[in-house]
Amino acid sequence: MIEPSEQLVTVFGGGGFIGRYVCEQLFRAGARVRIAQRDPRSAYIIQPLAPVGRWGLEVADVASRDSVRNAVKGASAVINLCGLFGRAMHKVHVEGARNVAEEARNAGAAGLVQVSAIGASLDSQSNYGRTKGEGEQAVREAFAGATIIRPSLVFGPEDELTNRFAGMARLPFLPVIAAKRNFQPVYVRDLATAIAMATLDPQRFGGQTYEIGGPQVMSMAELHHAILELTGQQPEIVHMPDFAAGLLAKFGWLPGAPLTRDQWLMLQRDNVPGGSAPGLEAFGIEPTPLAAVGHEWLGRFNRGGKFAGRRINLTATS
């Protein structure tokens, strides 16, 4: 195993929500980090986390083989965090994943971590799940020792999950789509720690697939209730019938639409680890529940401010 202080890790998508926490864990381990982004300015937020001389930025697009080759040059390990919804899914999830895996192999990298998603499958009804499955296959063909990590929904301070639901809860009525669908949300710091560990120790974690979930399975309705508990909001929750949600999804191509057709197809199945693949326990990580940390960023939605409901009685007693 290469000592962390001797490692140079290229992180594609390092400036994103999950990426910034992965980079933080790599810095803590002593590794040097090269963040590869189409727009490196989006990664400037990482600068306060990085020791002087231990990080750098590289303009790169996973769909461009030449830029990927430049980004992985000299890297001892590579992480691919890139994913999106929309017309470019095949280009990013499949062609991009193949580019990263082949160039990481050609550069002599010891480890590669491909971040996929629970539900990734060649047989998935959704384009997202199917292209993620095709991307996993492409990575395995190019880099047999790659580690594939499939997370469930990810929550954390900058997420587009809990923050979005809390923002919607400012309305008198809160519609819940796919209320009975089950998820196993995972805290972004737990996921990032697992990704960093797999990256820095490919001899231990390489060649395997991990499905990462949090400490509890929650239905979509239960997830909304948990968020309301943290924010102190009290809208009336309305379970949207499937036929209405399906109709809404047909207009998902419109700008600003709350639900795309592909997302609706993904909601037809539970998003929980299947049990056949190891999870956070393989990394020795105790999963963090939403209730333990959610107030750190969701408290701002509370009418009384971030610390409402968490005040301590400081009145002296005689």
XYZ file of N, CA and C in Angstrom, residues 29-178:
450
model
N -6.165 12.648 5.340
C -5.294 11.468 5.282
C -3.878 11.821 4.844
N -3.678 13.036 4.328
C -2.354 13.479 3.922
C -2.077 13.377 2.440
N -3.098 13.011 1.648
C -2.896 12.851 0.207
C -2.893 14.199 -0.504
N -2.271 14.233 -1.686
C -2.376 15.381 -2.577
C -3.561 15.155 -3.507
N -4.256 16.226 -3.848
C -5.508 16.099 -4.605
C -5.483 17.006 -5.829
N -5.845 16.433 -6.960
C -6.025 17.194 -8.188
C -7.520 17.137 -8.532
N -8.168 18.288 -8.507
C -9.602 18.349 -8.771
C -9.826 18.651 -10.246
N -10.493 17.734 -10.927
C -10.746 17.869 -12.359
C -12.200 18.254 -12.587
N -12.406 19.432 -13.171
C -13.759 19.971 -13.381
C -13.845 20.627 -14.753
N -15.039 20.634 -15.323
C -15.239 21.416 -16.550
C -15.062 22.899 -16.247
N -15.540 23.328 -15.082
C -15.371 24.709 -14.633
C -14.715 24.689 -13.266
N -13.396 24.803 -13.192
C -12.690 24.718 -11.908
C -13.137 25.753 -10.888
N -13.757 26.854 -11.333
C -14.200 27.869 -10.385
C -15.199 27.313 -9.380
N -15.923 26.272 -9.779
C -16.901 25.673 -8.858
C -16.226 24.927 -7.716
N -14.919 24.728 -7.809
C -14.185 24.020 -6.759
C -13.432 24.953 -5.822
N -13.559 26.263 -6.010
C -12.832 27.197 -5.161
C -13.213 27.058 -3.697
N -14.430 26.568 -3.432
C -14.890 26.416 -2.054
C -13.993 25.469 -1.261
N -13.224 24.632 -1.962
C -12.374 23.649 -1.291
C -11.083 24.268 -0.767
N -10.708 25.424 -1.284
C -9.415 26.014 -0.939
C -9.165 26.132 0.568
N -10.158 26.577 1.383
C -9.887 26.669 2.821
C -9.636 25.321 3.496
N -10.029 24.231 2.848
C -9.856 22.904 3.431
C -8.491 22.317 3.131
N -7.804 22.884 2.125
C -6.595 22.254 1.604
C -5.323 22.825 2.212
N -4.412 21.959 2.643
C -3.094 22.440 3.071
C -2.361 23.053 1.878
N -1.504 24.001 2.165
C -0.751 24.682 1.105
C 0.080 23.669 0.318
N -0.058 23.728 -1.003
C 0.725 22.861 -1.871
C 0.220 21.447 -2.012
N -0.964 21.153 -1.436
C -1.470 19.785 -1.480
C -2.635 19.615 -2.435
N -2.950 20.658 -3.225
C -4.071 20.515 -4.148
C -3.854 21.356 -5.390
N -4.605 21.019 -6.432
C -4.539 21.775 -7.669
C -5.818 21.564 -8.464
N -6.020 22.401 -9.466
C -7.203 22.337 -10.310
C -6.815 22.006 -11.743
N -7.660 21.252 -12.410
C -7.431 20.869 -13.786
C -8.737 20.995 -14.564
N -8.687 21.693 -15.692
C -9.869 21.767 -16.552
C -10.022 20.441 -17.272
N -11.147 19.773 -17.064
C -11.339 18.453 -17.669
C -12.817 18.164 -17.845
N -13.115 17.390 -18.865
C -14.466 16.932 -19.158
C -14.354 15.431 -19.408
N -15.082 14.623 -18.632
C -14.936 13.172 -18.770
C -15.291 12.688 -20.171
N -16.076 13.478 -20.913
C -16.436 13.092 -22.281
C -15.314 13.360 -23.275
N -14.264 14.068 -22.841
C -13.126 14.384 -23.697
C -11.930 13.526 -23.295
N -11.572 12.579 -24.157
C -10.487 11.647 -23.821
C -9.167 12.370 -23.556
N -8.851 13.370 -24.344
C -7.583 14.088 -24.166
C -7.524 14.790 -22.817
N -8.619 15.436 -22.407
C -8.605 16.152 -21.131
C -8.534 15.180 -19.963
N -9.164 14.011 -20.103
C -9.068 12.992 -19.057
C -7.630 12.495 -18.935
N -6.990 12.278 -20.071
C -5.604 11.809 -20.073
C -4.695 12.793 -19.343
N -4.877 14.064 -19.597
C -4.063 15.073 -18.921
C -4.343 15.107 -17.422
N -5.612 14.914 -17.054
C -5.996 15.029 -15.647
C -5.475 13.884 -14.791
N -5.287 12.701 -15.373
C -4.849 11.546 -14.580
C -3.342 11.314 -14.668
N -2.647 12.134 -15.429
C -1.204 11.954 -15.600
C -0.491 12.012 -14.239
N 0.232 10.963 -13.913
C 0.992 10.922 -12.666
C 0.180 10.575 -11.434
N -1.135 10.321 -11.595
C -1.989 10.033 -10.431
C -1.791 8.596 -9.962
N -1.765 8.422 -8.651
C -1.677 7.076 -8.084
C -3.058 6.464 -7.914
N -4.097 7.305 -7.889
C -5.467 6.822 -7.766
C -6.409 7.846 -8.394
N -7.586 7.375 -8.810
C -8.548 8.224 -9.505
C -9.946 7.959 -8.951
N -10.732 9.024 -8.826
C -12.127 8.913 -8.392
C -13.009 9.574 -9.445
N -14.080 8.892 -9.831
C -15.045 9.473 -10.767
C -16.381 9.652 -10.063
N -16.746 10.913 -9.805
C -17.992 11.242 -9.124
C -19.058 11.781 -10.078
N -18.760 11.854 -11.352
C -19.630 12.568 -12.292
C -20.939 11.825 -12.547
N -22.021 12.576 -12.484
C -23.345 12.032 -12.764
C -24.316 13.166 -12.968
N -25.351 12.925 -13.765
C -26.335 13.972 -14.034
C -27.602 13.363 -14.607
N -28.641 14.192 -14.706
C -29.870 13.838 -15.404
C -29.915 14.648 -16.699
N -30.595 14.098 -17.702
C -30.733 14.839 -18.947
C -30.192 14.087 -20.141
N -30.095 14.790 -21.257
C -29.722 14.161 -22.515
C -28.280 13.659 -22.550
N -27.429 14.191 -21.684
C -26.010 13.820 -21.719
C -25.683 12.624 -20.831
N -26.703 11.904 -20.325
C -26.427 10.804 -19.404
C -25.532 9.733 -20.021
N -25.789 9.336 -21.249
C -24.955 8.293 -21.863
C -23.527 8.802 -22.047
N -23.386 10.033 -22.463
C -22.056 10.597 -22.695
C -21.232 10.649 -21.401
N -21.890 11.001 -20.295
C -21.175 11.128 -19.020
C -21.065 9.792 -18.292
N -22.197 9.094 -18.152
C -22.224 7.871 -17.338
C -21.527 6.691 -17.999
N -21.572 6.619 -19.323
C -21.001 5.469 -20.026
C -19.683 5.838 -20.702
N -19.740 6.752 -21.673
C -18.524 7.128 -22.385
C -17.516 7.778 -21.436
N -18.000 8.643 -20.560
C -17.110 9.311 -19.615
C -16.480 8.338 -18.642
N -17.284 7.413 -18.107
C -16.747 6.413 -17.173
C -15.706 5.546 -17.864
N -15.965 5.189 -19.122
C -14.993 4.387 -19.872
C -13.695 5.171 -20.092
N -13.813 6.433 -20.447
C -12.621 7.262 -20.644
C -11.773 7.319 -19.385
N -12.422 7.554 -18.244
C -11.700 7.664 -16.979
C -11.018 6.347 -16.637
N -11.739 5.241 -16.784
C -11.172 3.936 -16.422
C -9.995 3.562 -17.328
N -10.145 3.760 -18.622
C -9.073 3.386 -19.544
C -7.845 4.257 -19.367
N -8.048 5.558 -19.160
C -6.903 6.450 -18.994
C -6.248 6.274 -17.630
N -7.035 5.939 -16.604
C -6.447 5.640 -15.296
C -5.570 4.395 -15.392
N -6.050 3.390 -16.112
C -5.255 2.173 -16.336
C -3.987 2.488 -17.116
N -4.124 3.270 -18.182
C -2.963 3.595 -19.014
C -1.929 4.426 -18.263
N -2.405 5.227 -17.294
C -1.500 6.073 -16.520
C -0.804 5.299 -15.403
N -1.224 4.052 -15.196
C -0.609 3.234 -14.157
C -1.152 3.484 -12.768
N -2.353 4.047 -12.664
C -2.964 4.291 -11.349
C -3.211 2.963 -10.642
N -2.938 2.941 -9.343
C -3.122 1.712 -8.565
C -4.581 1.478 -8.215
N -5.351 2.562 -8.104
C -6.736 2.419 -7.690
C -7.671 3.313 -8.476
N -8.921 2.859 -8.608
C -9.970 3.637 -9.254
C -11.267 3.401 -8.496
N -11.938 4.480 -8.137
C -13.253 4.381 -7.501
C -14.284 5.022 -8.417
N -15.262 4.220 -8.824
C -16.361 4.689 -9.655
C -17.598 4.808 -8.771
N -18.116 6.033 -8.616
C -19.309 6.236 -7.797
C -20.526 6.118 -8.696
N -21.332 5.111 -8.440
C -22.500 4.811 -9.250
C -23.757 5.145 -8.452
N -24.734 4.267 -8.415
C -25.975 4.531 -7.675
C -26.692 3.218 -7.428
N -27.371 3.118 -6.296
C -28.245 1.971 -6.073
C -29.324 1.989 -7.157
N -29.572 0.845 -7.737
C -30.529 0.774 -8.838
C -29.858 0.741 -10.188
N -28.529 0.918 -10.221
C -27.804 0.836 -11.487
C -27.920 -0.578 -12.045
N -28.411 -0.691 -13.271
C -28.624 -2.008 -13.861
C -28.810 -1.879 -15.363
N -28.307 -2.861 -16.091
C -28.506 -2.880 -17.536
C -29.974 -3.052 -17.892
N -30.778 -3.543 -16.937
C -32.198 -3.790 -17.173
C -33.096 -2.692 -16.606
N -32.511 -1.612 -16.099
C -33.305 -0.546 -15.486
C -34.229 0.112 -16.509
N -35.443 0.432 -16.067
C -36.401 1.129 -16.930
C -35.987 2.573 -17.167
N -35.287 3.157 -16.212
C -34.897 4.557 -16.326
C -33.576 4.680 -17.076
N -33.430 5.747 -17.818
C -32.171 5.999 -18.516
C -31.034 6.183 -17.527
N -31.331 6.824 -16.402
C -30.301 7.067 -15.392
C -29.758 5.735 -14.867
N -30.655 4.856 -14.406
C -30.219 3.572 -13.857
C -29.532 2.706 -14.881
N -30.037 2.713 -16.124
C -29.448 1.886 -17.178
C -28.064 2.390 -17.571
N -27.906 3.716 -17.739
C -26.585 4.235 -18.125
C -25.578 4.087 -16.989
N -26.034 4.188 -15.756
C -25.123 3.935 -14.635
C -24.664 2.476 -14.650
N -25.586 1.552 -14.976
C -25.216 0.142 -15.079
C -24.246 -0.104 -16.221
N -24.480 0.543 -17.360
C -23.570 0.412 -18.499
C -22.204 1.004 -18.165
N -22.213 2.078 -17.384
C -20.952 2.672 -16.966
C -20.161 1.747 -16.068
N -20.847 1.063 -15.143
C -20.162 0.094 -14.291
C -19.525 -1.007 -15.131
N -20.261 -1.496 -16.116
C -19.738 -2.548 -16.986
C -18.498 -2.074 -17.746
N -18.555 -0.837 -18.256
C -17.418 -0.287 -18.992
C -16.194 -0.147 -18.094
N -16.413 0.251 -16.860
C -15.305 0.410 -15.910
C -14.679 -0.940 -15.594
N -15.498 -1.948 -15.349
C -14.981 -3.283 -15.032
C -14.161 -3.855 -16.194
N -14.606 -3.595 -17.418
C -13.890 -4.108 -18.589
C -12.530 -3.434 -18.750
N -12.458 -2.162 -18.383
C -11.212 -1.410 -18.579
C -10.270 -1.493 -17.388
N -10.835 -1.616 -16.174
C -10.017 -1.555 -14.953
C -10.589 -2.577 -13.970
N -10.114 -3.798 -14.064
C -10.695 -4.909 -13.304
C -10.645 -4.682 -11.796
N -9.654 -3.948 -11.324
C -9.503 -3.733 -9.892
C -10.233 -2.523 -9.356
N -11.116 -1.934 -10.162
C -11.848 -0.741 -9.725
C -12.803 -1.075 -8.582
N -13.038 -0.095 -7.741
C -14.039 -0.190 -6.680
C -15.278 0.565 -7.127
N -16.424 -0.089 -7.057
C -17.679 0.569 -7.417
C -18.493 0.803 -6.155
N -18.902 2.042 -5.954
C -19.679 2.408 -4.777
C -21.038 2.926 -5.219
N -22.084 2.294 -4.712
C -23.459 2.658 -5.045
C -24.151 3.220 -3.800
N -24.315 4.516 -3.712
C -25.018 5.083 -2.558
C -26.525 5.182 -2.778
N -27.264 5.193 -1.686
C -28.681 5.547 -1.720
C -28.760 7.067 -1.761
N -29.892 7.659 -1.421
C -29.988 9.120 -1.355
C -28.953 9.649 -0.378
N -28.362 10.786 -0.687
C -27.301 11.369 0.139
C -27.791 12.696 0.717
N -27.666 12.849 2.034
C -28.066 14.106 2.666
C -26.868 14.798 3.301
N -26.953 16.123 3.396
C -25.882 16.922 3.973
C -26.178 18.390 3.777
N -25.332 19.272 4.298
C -25.619 20.713 4.311
C -25.972 21.318 2.963
N -25.331 20.888 1.883
C -25.577 21.507 0.582
C -26.446 20.646 -0.320
N -27.115 19.644 0.220
C -27.844 18.710 -0.636
C -29.040 19.369 -1.329
N -29.509 18.696 -2.368
C -30.716 19.132 -3.077
C -31.896 18.249 -2.694
N -31.771 17.576 -1.569
C -32.802 16.670 -1.072
C -33.531 17.289 0.112
N -32.879 17.300 1.263
C -33.544 17.824 2.458
C -33.802 19.324 2.348
N -32.876 20.054 1.753
C -33.070 21.504 1.607
C -34.258 21.821 0.696
N -34.406 21.027 -0.349
C -35.518 21.255 -1.275
C -36.848 20.962 -0.603
N -36.923 19.835 0.125
C -38.170 19.486 0.790
C -38.516 20.506 1.879
N -37.501 20.966 2.613
C -37.743 21.968 3.652
C -38.219 23.279 3.046
N -37.675 23.639 1.893
C -38.119 24.849 1.213
C -39.563 24.746 0.759
N -39.962 23.563 0.274
C -41.337 23.352 -0.154
C -42.293 23.388 1.029
N -41.799 23.029 2.213
C -42.655 22.959 3.398
C -43.072 24.331 3.908
N -42.573 25.400 3.311
C -43.021 26.737 3.683
C -44.445 26.996 3.203
N -44.906 26.172 2.260
C -46.261 26.298 1.737
C -47.258 25.652 2.712
N -48.534 26.026 2.626
C -49.533 25.431 3.540
C -49.692 23.924 3.332
N -49.518 23.470 2.071
C -49.645 22.054 1.752
C -48.329 21.539 1.178
N -47.935 20.348 1.615
C -46.699 19.740 1.134
C -47.033 18.449 0.389
N -47.013 18.463 -0.939
C -47.306 17.240 -1.694
C -46.133 16.266 -1.631
N -46.426 14.995 -1.411
C -45.396 13.967 -1.329
C -45.612 12.970 -2.462
N -44.627 12.842 -3.324
C -44.673 11.908 -4.456
C -44.069 10.577 -4.037
N -44.685 9.489 -4.440
C -44.209 8.130 -4.123
C -44.025 7.977 -2.612
